[in-house]
Amino acid sequence: SQTIHQWPATLVQPVGSPLSLECTVEGTSNPNLYWYRQAAGRGLQLLFYSVGIGQISSEVPQNLSASRPQDRQFILSSKKLLLSDSGFYLCAQSSGDQETQYFGPGTRLLVL
Amino acid sequence: QQPVQSPQAVILREGEDAVINCSSSKALYSVHWYRQKHGEAPVFLMILLKGGEQKGHEKISASFNEKKQQSSLYLTASQLSYSGTYFCGTEGEYGNKLVFGAGTILRVKS
């Protein structure tokens, strides 16, 4: 079965600092990969999704970017963090014919 | 387009039943249900496919009315462990990625 790893688990960063969050997937090949952000007590906001290496679709224009350098690796980045970037960042994957998404454990980011 | 979930929140006592609804303005191919406990990632519960049967396991089941573009999640004889936020994710007829509702907060009290 597939496993999703995310790191770091928690992160505290100052405003204006860069960001790099990593997601790796095991147990499946050529998955669709997703980055979500969840503000405290809120729903799931889709940020980016990818159907293959180097293929990134952005859902919400902002100061974040994503890259997929390998089939099972998905990276979320920022050059300069904003206070509003604080939240719970979730990586998810789907594969096969069905669109069921399975989530990683998440990274909790606090920007001060 | 984001599906609409109702109610936004519900408080139950142990042993009571609850229904969570998910409605879409678009024709649907499938509906997926997830539960997220506080501080954790969402966990997949079940999928309902167009033309498929009502699904369920233990005391949690769901139905999918394709004509009304609606799905309902039924929680029977609720337990403390059922507490969390429930999300539905809908997939349109042409195989697009899931779109999630805003969530329904369920709290079960002893």
Coordinates of N, CA and C in Angstrom, one line a residue:
Chain A
S1 N 0.8 -1.2 0.0 CA 0.0 0.0 0.0 C 0.9 1.3 0.0
Q2 N 0.3 2.4 -0.4 CA 1.1 3.6 -0.6 C 1.3 4.3 0.8
T3 N 2.4 4.9 0.9 CA 2.7 5.7 2.1 C 3.2 7.0 1.7
I4 N 2.8 8.1 2.4 CA 3.2 9.4 2.1 C 4.0 10.0 3.3
H5 N 5.1 10.5 3.0 CA 6.0 11.1 4.0 C 6.0 12.6 3.8
Q6 N 5.9 13.4 4.8 CA 6.1 14.8 4.8 C 7.1 15.3 5.8
W7 N 7.9 16.2 5.5 CA 8.8 16.8 6.5 C 9.1 18.3 6.1
P8 N 9.3 19.1 7.1 CA 9.3 18.7 8.6 C 7.8 18.5 9.1
A9 N 7.7 18.0 10.3 CA 6.3 17.9 10.8 C 5.8 19.2 11.3
T10 N 6.7 20.0 11.9 CA 6.4 21.4 12.3 C 7.5 22.3 12.0
L11 N 7.1 23.6 11.8 CA 8.1 24.6 11.4 C 7.7 26.0 11.9
V12 N 8.6 26.7 12.5 CA 8.3 28.1 12.8 C 9.3 28.9 12.1
Q13 N 8.8 29.9 11.3 CA 9.7 30.7 10.4 C 9.3 32.2 10.6
P14 N 10.3 33.0 10.5 CA 10.0 34.5 10.5 C 9.4 35.0 9.2
V15 N 8.7 36.0 9.2 CA 8.2 36.7 8.0 C 9.3 37.0 7.1
G16 N 9.2 36.8 5.8 CA 10.2 37.1 4.8 C 11.2 36.0 4.6
S17 N 11.2 35.0 5.4 CA 12.2 33.9 5.2 C 11.7 32.9 4.1
P18 N 12.6 32.1 3.5 CA 12.2 31.2 2.5 C 11.6 29.9 3.1
L19 N 10.9 29.1 2.3 CA 10.3 27.9 2.7 C 10.5 26.8 1.7
S20 N 10.7 25.6 2.3 CA 10.7 24.4 1.4 C 10.1 23.2 2.2
L21 N 9.0 22.7 1.7 CA 8.4 21.6 2.3 C 8.4 20.4 1.3
E22 N 8.7 19.2 1.8 CA 8.9 18.1 0.9 C 7.9 17.0 1.2
C23 N 7.5 16.4 0.2 CA 6.5 15.3 0.2 C 7.1 14.2 -0.7
T24 N 7.1 12.9 -0.1 CA 7.5 11.8 -1.0 C 6.5 10.7 -0.8
V25 N 6.3 9.9 -1.8 CA 5.3 8.9 -1.9 C 6.0 7.5 -2.1
E26 N 5.6 6.5 -1.4 CA 6.1 5.2 -1.6 C 4.9 4.2 -2.0
G27 N 5.3 3.2 -2.7 CA 4.3 2.1 -2.9 C 3.4 2.3 -4.1
T28 N 3.7 3.4 -5.0 CA 2.9 3.6 -6.2 C 3.8 4.3 -7.2
S29 N 3.4 4.2 -8.4 CA 4.2 4.9 -9.4 C 3.2 5.8 -10.2
N30 N 3.8 6.9 -10.7 CA 3.1 7.9 -11.5 C 1.8 8.4 -10.8
P31 N 1.9 8.8 -9.5 CA 0.7 9.2 -8.8 C 0.4 10.7 -9.2
N32 N -0.9 11.1 -9.1 CA -1.2 12.5 -9.1 C -0.9 13.0 -7.7
L33 N -0.3 14.2 -7.6 CA 0.1 14.7 -6.3 C -0.5 16.1 -6.1
Y34 N -0.8 16.4 -4.8 CA -1.6 17.6 -4.5 C -0.9 18.2 -3.2
W35 N -1.0 19.6 -3.2 CA -0.7 20.3 -2.0 C -1.9 21.1 -1.6
Y36 N -2.3 20.9 -0.3 CA -3.4 21.7 0.3 C -2.9 22.5 1.4
R37 N -3.6 23.6 1.7 CA -3.4 24.3 3.0 C -4.7 24.4 3.7
Q38 N -4.6 24.3 5.0 CA -5.7 24.3 5.9 C -5.4 25.3 7.0
A39 N -6.2 26.4 7.0 CA -6.1 27.4 8.1 C -6.8 26.8 9.3
A40 N -6.5 27.2 10.5 CA -7.0 26.7 11.7 C -8.6 26.7 11.7
G41 N -9.2 25.5 11.9 CA -10.6 25.4 11.9 C -11.3 25.6 10.6
R42 N -10.5 25.6 9.5 CA -11.1 25.8 8.2 C -11.0 24.6 7.3
G43 N -11.5 24.7 6.0 CA -11.5 23.6 5.1 C -10.2 23.5 4.4
L44 N -10.2 22.6 3.3 CA -9.0 22.3 2.6 C -8.9 23.2 1.3
Q45 N -7.9 23.9 1.2 CA -7.7 24.8 0.1 C -6.6 24.2 -0.8
L46 N -7.0 23.8 -2.0 CA -6.1 23.2 -3.0 C -5.1 24.3 -3.5
L47 N -3.8 24.1 -3.4 CA -2.8 25.0 -3.8 C -2.3 24.6 -5.2
F48 N -1.8 23.4 -5.3 CA -1.2 22.9 -6.5 C -1.5 21.4 -6.7
Y49 N -1.5 21.0 -8.0 CA -1.6 19.6 -8.2 C -0.7 19.3 -9.4
S50 N -0.3 18.0 -9.5 CA 0.7 17.6 -10.5 C 0.3 16.2 -11.0
V51 N 0.3 16.0 -12.4 CA 0.0 14.7 -12.9 C 1.2 14.0 -13.4
G52 N 2.4 14.7 -13.3 CA 3.6 14.0 -13.7 C 4.8 14.9 -13.5
I53 N 6.0 14.4 -13.7 CA 7.2 15.1 -13.5 C 7.2 16.4 -14.2
G54 N 7.5 17.5 -13.5 CA 7.6 18.8 -14.2 C 6.3 19.4 -14.5
Q55 N 5.2 18.7 -14.3 CA 3.8 19.3 -14.6 C 3.1 19.8 -13.4
I56 N 3.0 21.1 -13.3 CA 2.4 21.7 -12.1 C 1.2 22.6 -12.5
S57 N 0.1 22.4 -11.8 CA -1.0 23.3 -12.1 C -1.3 24.1 -10.8
S58 N -1.4 25.4 -10.9 CA -1.6 26.3 -9.7 C -3.1 26.6 -9.6
E59 N -3.7 26.4 -8.4 CA -5.1 26.7 -8.2 C -5.3 28.1 -7.7
V60 N -4.3 28.6 -6.9 CA -4.5 29.9 -6.2 C -3.3 30.7 -6.4
P61 N -3.3 31.9 -7.1 CA -2.1 32.7 -7.3 C -1.7 33.3 -6.0
Q62 N -0.4 33.1 -5.6 CA 0.1 33.6 -4.3 C 1.6 33.5 -4.4
N63 N 2.2 33.7 -3.2 CA 3.7 33.7 -3.2 C 4.3 32.3 -3.0
L64 N 3.5 31.3 -3.3 CA 4.0 29.9 -3.2 C 4.3 29.3 -4.6
S65 N 5.1 28.4 -4.6 CA 5.4 27.6 -5.9 C 5.6 26.2 -5.6
A66 N 5.4 25.3 -6.5 CA 5.6 23.9 -6.4 C 6.5 23.3 -7.5
S67 N 7.1 22.2 -7.2 CA 7.9 21.6 -8.2 C 7.8 20.1 -8.0
R68 N 8.0 19.3 -9.0 CA 8.0 17.9 -9.0 C 9.2 17.4 -9.7
P69 N 10.4 17.3 -9.1 CA 11.6 16.9 -9.7 C 11.7 15.4 -10.0
Q70 N 11.0 14.6 -9.3 CA 11.0 13.1 -9.5 C 9.5 12.7 -9.4
D71 N 9.3 11.5 -9.9 CA 7.9 10.9 -10.0 C 7.2 10.9 -8.6
R72 N 7.9 10.6 -7.6 CA 7.3 10.5 -6.3 C 7.7 11.5 -5.3
Q73 N 8.1 12.7 -5.8 CA 8.6 13.8 -4.9 C 7.9 15.1 -5.3
F74 N 7.4 15.8 -4.3 CA 6.6 17.0 -4.6 C 7.1 18.0 -3.6
I75 N 7.5 19.2 -4.0 CA 8.1 20.2 -3.1 C 7.3 21.5 -3.2
L76 N 7.0 22.1 -2.0 CA 6.3 23.3 -1.9 C 7.3 24.4 -1.4
S77 N 7.4 25.5 -2.1 CA 8.4 26.5 -1.8 C 7.8 27.9 -1.7
S78 N 8.6 28.8 -1.1 CA 8.3 30.2 -1.1 C 9.6 30.9 -0.9
K79 N 9.7 32.1 -1.6 CA 11.0 32.9 -1.5 C 10.9 33.8 -0.2
K80 N 9.6 34.2 0.1 CA 9.4 35.1 1.2 C 8.1 34.8 1.8
L81 N 8.1 34.3 3.0 CA 6.9 33.9 3.7 C 6.1 35.2 4.2
L82 N 4.8 35.0 4.2 CA 3.9 36.1 4.8 C 3.2 35.5 6.0
L83 N 2.7 36.3 6.9 CA 2.0 35.9 8.1 C 0.8 35.0 7.7
S84 N 0.2 35.3 6.6 CA -1.0 34.6 6.1 C -0.6 33.2 5.6
D85 N 0.6 32.9 5.4 CA 1.0 31.5 5.0 C 1.0 30.5 6.1
S86 N 0.8 30.9 7.3 CA 0.6 30.0 8.5 C -0.5 29.0 8.2
G87 N -0.3 27.8 8.6 CA -1.4 26.8 8.4 C -0.9 25.4 8.5
F88 N -1.7 24.5 8.1 CA -1.4 23.1 8.1 C -1.3 22.7 6.6
Y89 N -0.2 22.2 6.2 CA 0.1 21.9 4.8 C 0.0 20.4 4.6
L90 N -0.9 20.0 3.7 CA -1.1 18.6 3.5 C -0.7 18.2 2.1
C91 N 0.0 17.1 1.9 CA 0.3 16.5 0.6 C -0.6 15.3 0.5
A92 N -1.2 15.2 -0.7 CA -2.0 14.0 -1.0 C -1.7 13.4 -2.3
Q93 N -2.1 12.1 -2.5 CA -1.8 11.5 -3.8 C -3.0 10.7 -4.2
S94 N -3.2 10.5 -5.5 CA -4.2 9.6 -6.0 C -3.6 8.9 -7.1
S95 N -4.1 7.7 -7.4 CA -3.5 6.9 -8.5 C -4.5 5.9 -9.0
G96 N -4.3 5.4 -10.2 CA -5.2 4.5 -10.8 C -6.4 5.2 -11.4
D97 N -7.5 4.5 -11.6 CA -8.6 5.1 -12.2 C -9.4 6.0 -11.3
Q98 N -9.3 5.7 -10.0 CA -10.2 6.5 -9.1 C -9.4 7.7 -8.6
E99 N -10.2 8.7 -8.2 CA -9.7 10.0 -7.8 C -9.5 10.1 -6.3
T100 N -9.8 8.9 -5.6 CA -9.6 9.0 -4.1 C -8.2 9.5 -3.7
Q101 N -8.2 10.4 -2.8 CA -6.9 11.0 -2.4 C -6.6 10.5 -1.0
Y102 N -5.3 10.2 -0.8 CA -4.8 9.8 0.5 C -3.8 10.8 0.9
F103 N -3.9 11.2 2.2 CA -3.2 12.4 2.7 C -2.0 11.9 3.5
G104 N -0.9 12.7 3.4 CA 0.2 12.6 4.3 C -0.1 13.1 5.7
P105 N 0.9 13.0 6.6 CA 0.6 13.5 8.0 C 0.6 15.0 8.2
G106 N 1.1 15.7 7.2 CA 1.0 17.2 7.2 C 2.2 17.8 7.9
T107 N 2.4 19.1 7.5 CA 3.4 20.0 8.1 C 2.7 21.2 8.7
R108 N 2.9 21.4 10.0 CA 2.3 22.6 10.6 C 3.3 23.8 10.6
L109 N 2.9 24.8 9.9 CA 3.8 26.0 9.7 C 3.2 27.2 10.4
L110 N 4.1 27.8 11.2 CA 3.7 29.0 11.9 C 4.7 30.1 11.5
V111 N 4.2 31.2 10.9 CA 5.0 32.3 10.5 C 4.8 33.4 11.5
L112 N 5.9 33.9 12.0 CA 5.9 34.9 13.0 C 6.4 36.3 12.6
Chain B
Q1 N -16.8 23.5 -8.9 CA -17.5 24.2 -7.9 C -17.6 23.5 -6.6
Q2 N -17.4 24.1 -5.5 CA -17.4 23.5 -4.2 C -18.7 22.9 -3.8
P3 N -18.8 21.6 -3.4 CA -20.1 21.1 -2.9 C -20.4 21.8 -1.6
V4 N -21.7 21.8 -1.3 CA -22.2 22.4 0.0 C -22.5 21.3 1.0
Q5 N -21.9 21.4 2.1 CA -22.2 20.5 3.2 C -23.1 21.1 4.3
S6 N -24.0 20.2 4.8 CA -24.9 20.7 5.9 C -25.1 19.5 6.9
P7 N -25.2 19.8 8.1 CA -25.1 21.1 8.8 C -23.6 21.5 8.8
Q8 N -23.3 22.7 9.3 CA -21.9 23.1 9.5 C -21.3 22.5 10.7
A9 N -22.2 22.2 11.7 CA -21.7 21.6 12.9 C -22.8 20.9 13.6
V10 N -22.5 19.9 14.3 CA -23.6 19.1 15.1 C -22.9 18.6 16.3
I11 N -23.7 18.6 17.4 CA -23.3 18.1 18.7 C -24.2 17.0 19.1
L12 N -23.7 15.8 19.4 CA -24.5 14.6 19.7 C -24.1 14.1 21.1
R13 N -25.0 13.3 21.7 CA -24.6 12.5 22.8 C -24.3 11.1 22.3
E14 N -23.5 10.4 23.0 CA -23.2 9.0 22.7 C -24.5 8.2 22.4
G15 N -24.5 7.5 21.4 CA -25.6 6.6 21.0 C -26.6 7.3 20.1
E16 N -26.5 8.6 19.9 CA -27.5 9.3 19.0 C -27.0 9.1 17.6
D17 N -27.9 9.4 16.7 CA -27.6 9.3 15.2 C -27.4 10.7 14.6
A18 N -26.7 10.7 13.5 CA -26.5 12.0 12.8 C -26.5 11.7 11.3
V19 N -26.9 12.7 10.5 CA -26.8 12.7 9.1 C -26.1 13.9 8.6
I20 N -25.1 13.7 7.7 CA -24.4 14.8 7.1 C -24.6 14.8 5.6
N21 N -25.0 15.9 5.1 CA -25.4 16.0 3.7 C -24.3 16.8 2.8
C22 N -24.3 16.4 1.6 CA -23.3 17.0 0.6 C -24.0 17.2 -0.7
S23 N -24.1 18.4 -1.2 CA -24.9 18.7 -2.4 C -24.0 19.4 -3.4
S24 N -24.2 19.0 -4.7 CA -23.4 19.6 -5.8 C -24.3 20.2 -6.8
S25 N -23.9 21.3 -7.5 CA -24.6 21.9 -8.6 C -24.3 21.2 -9.9
K26 N -23.3 20.3 -9.9 CA -22.9 19.7 -11.1 C -23.2 18.2 -11.1
A27 N -23.3 17.6 -12.2 CA -23.5 16.1 -12.3 C -22.3 15.5 -11.8
L28 N -22.4 14.4 -11.0 CA -21.3 13.8 -10.3 C -21.1 12.4 -10.8
Y29 N -19.8 12.0 -10.8 CA -19.4 10.6 -11.0 C -19.2 9.8 -9.7
S30 N -18.7 10.5 -8.7 CA -18.4 9.9 -7.5 C -18.4 10.9 -6.3
V31 N -18.6 10.3 -5.1 CA -18.5 11.1 -3.9 C -17.6 10.4 -2.9
H32 N -16.7 11.1 -2.3 CA -15.8 10.5 -1.4 C -16.0 11.2 0.0
W33 N -16.0 10.4 1.0 CA -16.1 10.9 2.4 C -14.8 10.7 3.2
Y34 N -14.5 11.7 4.0 CA -13.3 11.7 4.8 C -13.6 12.2 6.2
R35 N -12.8 11.7 7.2 CA -12.9 12.3 8.5 C -11.6 12.8 9.0
Q36 N -11.6 13.9 9.6 CA -10.3 14.5 10.1 C -10.5 14.8 11.6
K37 N -9.6 14.1 12.3 CA -9.6 14.4 13.8 C -8.7 15.5 14.0
H38 N -8.9 16.2 15.2 CA -8.2 17.4 15.5 C -6.7 17.2 15.4
G39 N -6.0 18.0 14.6 CA -4.6 18.0 14.6 C -4.0 16.9 13.7
E40 N -4.9 16.2 13.0 CA -4.4 15.1 12.2 C -4.8 15.3 10.7
A41 N -4.3 14.5 9.8 CA -4.7 14.6 8.4 C -6.0 13.9 8.2
P42 N -6.8 14.3 7.1 CA -8.0 13.6 6.8 C -7.8 12.1 6.4
V43 N -8.7 11.3 6.8 CA -8.6 9.9 6.5 C -9.8 9.5 5.7
F44 N -9.5 8.7 4.6 CA -10.6 8.3 3.7 C -11.5 7.3 4.4
L45 N -12.8 7.5 4.2 CA -13.8 6.6 4.8 C -14.4 5.7 3.7
M46 N -14.9 6.3 2.7 CA -15.6 5.5 1.6 C -15.8 6.3 0.4
I47 N -16.0 5.6 -0.7 CA -16.4 6.2 -2.0 C -17.7 5.7 -2.5
L48 N -18.5 6.5 -3.1 CA -19.7 6.1 -3.7 C -19.7 6.5 -5.2
L49 N -19.9 5.5 -6.0 CA -19.8 5.7 -7.4 C -21.2 5.8 -8.1
K50 N -21.2 6.5 -9.2 CA -22.5 6.6 -9.9 C -22.9 5.2 -10.3
G51 N -24.2 4.9 -10.1 CA -24.7 3.6 -10.4 C -24.3 2.5 -9.4
G52 N -23.6 2.9 -8.3 CA -23.2 1.9 -7.3 C -24.3 1.8 -6.2
E53 N -24.0 1.0 -5.2 CA -24.9 0.7 -4.1 C -24.5 1.6 -2.9
Q54 N -25.4 1.7 -2.0 CA -25.1 2.3 -0.7 C -24.0 1.6 -0.1
K55 N -23.1 2.3 0.5 CA -21.9 1.7 1.1 C -22.0 1.9 2.6
G56 N -21.2 1.1 3.3 CA -21.1 1.3 4.8 C -20.2 0.3 5.4
H57 N -19.7 0.6 6.6 CA -19.0 -0.3 7.4 C -19.3 0.0 8.9
E58 N -19.5 -1.0 9.7 CA -19.9 -0.8 11.1 C -21.1 0.1 11.1
K59 N -21.1 1.2 11.8 CA -22.2 2.0 12.0 C -22.2 3.3 11.2
I60 N -21.3 3.4 10.2 CA -21.2 4.5 9.3 C -21.5 4.1 7.9
S61 N -22.5 4.7 7.3 CA -22.9 4.3 5.9 C -23.2 5.6 5.2
A62 N -23.3 5.4 3.9 CA -23.6 6.6 3.0 C -24.4 6.2 1.8
S63 N -25.1 7.2 1.3 CA -25.9 7.0 0.1 C -25.5 8.1 -0.9
F64 N -25.9 7.8 -2.2 CA -25.6 8.7 -3.3 C -26.8 8.8 -4.2
N65 N -27.4 9.9 -4.2 CA -28.6 10.2 -5.1 C -28.1 10.9 -6.4
E66 N -27.9 10.2 -7.4 CA -27.3 10.8 -8.6 C -28.2 11.9 -9.2
K67 N -29.5 11.6 -9.2 CA -30.4 12.6 -9.9 C -30.4 13.9 -9.1
K68 N -30.3 13.8 -7.8 CA -30.3 15.1 -7.0 C -28.9 15.6 -6.8
Q69 N -27.9 14.9 -7.3 CA -26.5 15.3 -7.1 C -26.2 15.5 -5.6
Q70 N -26.6 14.5 -4.8 CA -26.5 14.6 -3.4 C -25.9 13.3 -2.8
S71 N -25.2 13.5 -1.7 CA -24.8 12.3 -0.9 C -25.1 12.6 0.6
S72 N -25.4 11.5 1.3 CA -25.6 11.7 2.7 C -24.7 10.6 3.5
L73 N -24.2 11.1 4.6 CA -23.4 10.2 5.4 C -24.2 9.9 6.7
Y74 N -24.4 8.7 7.1 CA -25.2 8.3 8.2 C -24.3 7.7 9.3
L75 N -24.4 8.3 10.5 CA -23.6 7.8 11.6 C -24.7 7.3 12.7
T76 N -24.6 6.1 12.9 CA -25.6 5.4 13.8 C -25.0 5.1 15.1
A77 N -25.8 5.4 16.2 CA -25.3 5.0 17.5 C -23.9 5.6 17.7
S78 N -23.8 6.9 17.6 CA -22.5 7.5 17.6 C -21.6 7.2 18.9
Q79 N -20.3 7.2 18.6 CA -19.4 6.9 19.7 C -18.5 8.1 19.8
L80 N -17.8 8.2 20.9 CA -16.9 9.4 21.1 C -15.9 9.5 20.0
S81 N -15.4 8.3 19.5 CA -14.4 8.3 18.5 C -14.9 8.8 17.1
Y82 N -16.2 9.1 17.0 CA -16.7 9.6 15.7 C -16.4 11.1 15.7
S83 N -16.1 11.8 16.7 CA -15.8 13.2 16.7 C -14.8 13.6 15.7
G84 N -15.0 14.7 15.1 CA -14.0 15.2 14.1 C -14.8 16.0 13.0
T85 N -14.0 16.4 12.0 CA -14.6 17.1 10.9 C -14.8 16.2 9.7
Y86 N -16.0 16.2 9.1 CA -16.2 15.3 8.0 C -16.3 16.1 6.7
F87 N -15.5 15.7 5.7 CA -15.5 16.3 4.4 C -16.0 15.4 3.4
C88 N -16.8 16.0 2.4 CA -17.1 15.2 1.2 C -16.3 15.8 0.1
G89 N -15.9 14.9 -0.8 CA -15.1 15.3 -2.0 C -15.9 14.8 -3.2
T90 N -16.1 15.7 -4.1 CA -16.9 15.2 -5.3 C -16.1 15.2 -6.6
E91 N -16.4 14.3 -7.4 CA -15.7 14.1 -8.7 C -16.8 14.3 -9.8
G92 N -16.6 15.2 -10.7 CA -17.5 15.4 -11.8 C -17.5 14.3 -12.8
E93 N -18.4 14.3 -13.7 CA -18.7 13.2 -14.7 C -17.5 13.0 -15.6
Y94 N -16.6 14.0 -15.8 CA -15.5 13.9 -16.7 C -14.2 13.6 -16.1
G95 N -14.3 13.0 -14.9 CA -13.0 12.6 -14.2 C -12.1 13.6 -13.7
N96 N -12.7 14.8 -13.3 CA -11.8 15.8 -12.8 C -11.4 15.5 -11.4
K97 N -10.4 16.2 -10.9 CA -9.9 15.9 -9.5 C -11.0 16.3 -8.5
L98 N -10.9 15.8 -7.3 CA -11.9 16.0 -6.3 C -11.9 17.5 -5.9
V99 N -13.2 17.9 -5.6 CA -13.4 19.2 -5.0 C -14.0 19.0 -3.6
F100 N -13.5 19.5 -2.6 CA -13.9 19.2 -1.2 C -14.9 20.3 -0.7
G101 N -15.9 19.8 0.1 CA -16.8 20.8 0.8 C -16.0 21.4 1.9
A102 N -16.7 22.4 2.6 CA -16.1 23.1 3.7 C -16.0 22.3 5.0
G103 N -16.7 21.2 5.0 CA -16.6 20.3 6.2 C -17.8 20.5 7.2
T104 N -18.0 19.4 7.9 CA -19.0 19.4 9.0 C -18.4 19.0 10.3
I105 N -18.4 19.8 11.3 CA -17.8 19.5 12.6 C -18.8 18.7 13.4
L106 N -18.4 17.5 13.8 CA -19.2 16.6 14.6 C -18.5 16.4 15.9
R107 N -19.3 16.7 17.0 CA -18.8 16.5 18.3 C -19.7 15.5 19.1
V108 N -19.2 14.4 19.6 CA -19.9 13.5 20.4 C -19.5 13.6 21.8
K109 N -20.6 13.9 22.7 CA -20.3 14.0 24.1 C -20.8 12.8 24.9
S110 N -20.1 12.6 26.0 CA -20.5 11.4 26.8 C -21.7 11.8 27.7

